[in-house]
Backbone as JSON, one array per atom type, in Angstrom:
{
  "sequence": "XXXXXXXXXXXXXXXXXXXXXXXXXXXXXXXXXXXXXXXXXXXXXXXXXXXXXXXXXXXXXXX",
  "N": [[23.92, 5.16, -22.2], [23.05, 3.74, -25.44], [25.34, 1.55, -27.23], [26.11, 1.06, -30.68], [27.82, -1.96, -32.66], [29.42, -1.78, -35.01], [30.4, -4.13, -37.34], [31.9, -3.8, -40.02], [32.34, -1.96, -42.74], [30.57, -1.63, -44.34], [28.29, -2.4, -42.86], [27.94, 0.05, -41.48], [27.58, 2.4, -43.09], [24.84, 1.07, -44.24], [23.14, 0.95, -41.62], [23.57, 3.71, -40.85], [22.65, 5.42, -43.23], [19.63, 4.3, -43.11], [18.97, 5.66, -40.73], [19.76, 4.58, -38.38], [21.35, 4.88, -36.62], [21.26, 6.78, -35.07], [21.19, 9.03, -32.6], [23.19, 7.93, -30.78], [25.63, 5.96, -29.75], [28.63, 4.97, -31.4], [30.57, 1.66, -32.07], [33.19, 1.14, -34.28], [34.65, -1.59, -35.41], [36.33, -2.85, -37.3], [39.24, -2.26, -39.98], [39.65, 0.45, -40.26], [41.51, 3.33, -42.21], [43.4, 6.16, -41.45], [42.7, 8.37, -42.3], [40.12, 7.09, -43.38], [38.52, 7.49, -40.93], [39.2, 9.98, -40.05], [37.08, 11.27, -42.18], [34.57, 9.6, -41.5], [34.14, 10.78, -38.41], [33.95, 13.26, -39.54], [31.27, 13.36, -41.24], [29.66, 12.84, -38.76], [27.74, 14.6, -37.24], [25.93, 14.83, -39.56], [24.66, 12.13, -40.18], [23.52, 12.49, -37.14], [24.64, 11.35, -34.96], [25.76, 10.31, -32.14], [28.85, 9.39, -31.08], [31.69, 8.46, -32.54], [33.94, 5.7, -32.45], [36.42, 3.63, -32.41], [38.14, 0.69, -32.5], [41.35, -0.51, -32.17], [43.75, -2.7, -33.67], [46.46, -4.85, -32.81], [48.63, -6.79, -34.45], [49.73, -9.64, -33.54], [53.19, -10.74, -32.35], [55.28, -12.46, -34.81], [56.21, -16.23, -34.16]],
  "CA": [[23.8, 5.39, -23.64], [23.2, 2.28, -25.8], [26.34, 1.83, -28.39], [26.18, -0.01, -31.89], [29.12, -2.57, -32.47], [29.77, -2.48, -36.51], [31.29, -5.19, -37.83], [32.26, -3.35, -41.3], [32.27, -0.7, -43.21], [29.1, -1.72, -45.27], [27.18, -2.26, -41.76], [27.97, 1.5, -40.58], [26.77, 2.71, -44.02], [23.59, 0.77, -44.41], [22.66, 1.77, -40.78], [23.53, 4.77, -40.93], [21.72, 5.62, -44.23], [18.58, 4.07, -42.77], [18.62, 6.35, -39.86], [19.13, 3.9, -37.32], [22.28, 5.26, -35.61], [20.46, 8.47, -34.65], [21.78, 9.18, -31.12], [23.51, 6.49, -30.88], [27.16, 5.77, -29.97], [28.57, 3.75, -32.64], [32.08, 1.55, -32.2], [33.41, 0.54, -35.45], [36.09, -3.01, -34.8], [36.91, -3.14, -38.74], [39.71, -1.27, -39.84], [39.87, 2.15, -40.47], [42.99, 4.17, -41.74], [43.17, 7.83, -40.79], [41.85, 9.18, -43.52], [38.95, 6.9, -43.24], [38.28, 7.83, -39.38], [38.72, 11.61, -39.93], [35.85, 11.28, -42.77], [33.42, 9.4, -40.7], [33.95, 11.46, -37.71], [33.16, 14.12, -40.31], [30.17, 13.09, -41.0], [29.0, 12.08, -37.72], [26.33, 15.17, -37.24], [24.77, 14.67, -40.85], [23.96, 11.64, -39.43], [23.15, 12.22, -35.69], [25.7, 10.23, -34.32], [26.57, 10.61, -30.82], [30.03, 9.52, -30.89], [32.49, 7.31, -33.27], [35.11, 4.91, -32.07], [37.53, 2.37, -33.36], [39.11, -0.86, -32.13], [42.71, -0.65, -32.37], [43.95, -4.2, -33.86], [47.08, -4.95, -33.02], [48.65, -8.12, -34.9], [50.81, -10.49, -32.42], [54.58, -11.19, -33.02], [55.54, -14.44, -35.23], [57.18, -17.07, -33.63]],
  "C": [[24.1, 4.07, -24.36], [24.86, 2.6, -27.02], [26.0, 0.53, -29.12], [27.36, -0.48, -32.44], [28.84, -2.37, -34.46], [30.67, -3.08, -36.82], [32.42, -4.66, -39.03], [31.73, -2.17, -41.33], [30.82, -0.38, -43.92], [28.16, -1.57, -44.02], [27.15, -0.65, -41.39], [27.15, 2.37, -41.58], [25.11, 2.3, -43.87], [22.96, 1.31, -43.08], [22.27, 3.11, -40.91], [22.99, 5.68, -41.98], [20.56, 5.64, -44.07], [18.34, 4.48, -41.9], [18.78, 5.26, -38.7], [20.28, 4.08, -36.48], [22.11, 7.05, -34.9], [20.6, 8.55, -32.9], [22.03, 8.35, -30.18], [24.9, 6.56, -30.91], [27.15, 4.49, -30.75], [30.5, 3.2, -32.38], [32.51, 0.81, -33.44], [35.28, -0.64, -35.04], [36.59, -3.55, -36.67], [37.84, -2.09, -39.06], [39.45, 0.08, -40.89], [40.94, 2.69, -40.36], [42.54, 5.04, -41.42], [42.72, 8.38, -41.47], [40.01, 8.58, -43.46], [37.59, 7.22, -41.83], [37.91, 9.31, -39.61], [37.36, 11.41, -40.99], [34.72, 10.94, -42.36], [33.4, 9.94, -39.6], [33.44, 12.94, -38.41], [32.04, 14.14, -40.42], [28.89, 12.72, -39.85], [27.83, 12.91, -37.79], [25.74, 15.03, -38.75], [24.09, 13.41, -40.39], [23.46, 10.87, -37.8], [23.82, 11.31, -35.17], [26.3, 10.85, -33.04], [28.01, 11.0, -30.43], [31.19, 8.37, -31.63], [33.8, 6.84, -32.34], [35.46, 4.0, -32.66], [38.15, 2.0, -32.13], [40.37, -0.55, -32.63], [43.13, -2.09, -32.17], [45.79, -3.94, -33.98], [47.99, -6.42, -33.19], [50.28, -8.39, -33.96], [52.0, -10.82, -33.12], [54.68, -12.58, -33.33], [56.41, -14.98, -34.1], [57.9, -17.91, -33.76]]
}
């Protein structure tokens, strides 16, 4: 199954508007709080979306 890397939040939109994540795993690497995750996993069947994922960024200790 191919998967689509989005950079942002605007890329997952405009795709996904234009039909072009239509059975289609999609990993989103920009962040997303929880609120924003549960909403686009919401949406996933309106538009045919296989399966959403997120990058978990976690920022390195100062030194």
């Amino acid at each position: 199954m191919k998967t689509v890397i989005c950079n942002s939040l605007q890329s997952f939109w405009d795709m996904a508007d234009n039909e072009l994540l239509e059975g289609l795993n999609v990993h989103c690497v920009f962040h997303a709080n929880t609120q924003l995750r549960s909403y686009m996993l919401g949406i996933r069947e309106r538009y045919k979306i296989n399966n959403i994922s997120f990058s978990s960024v976690v920022a390195p200790n100062p030194i």
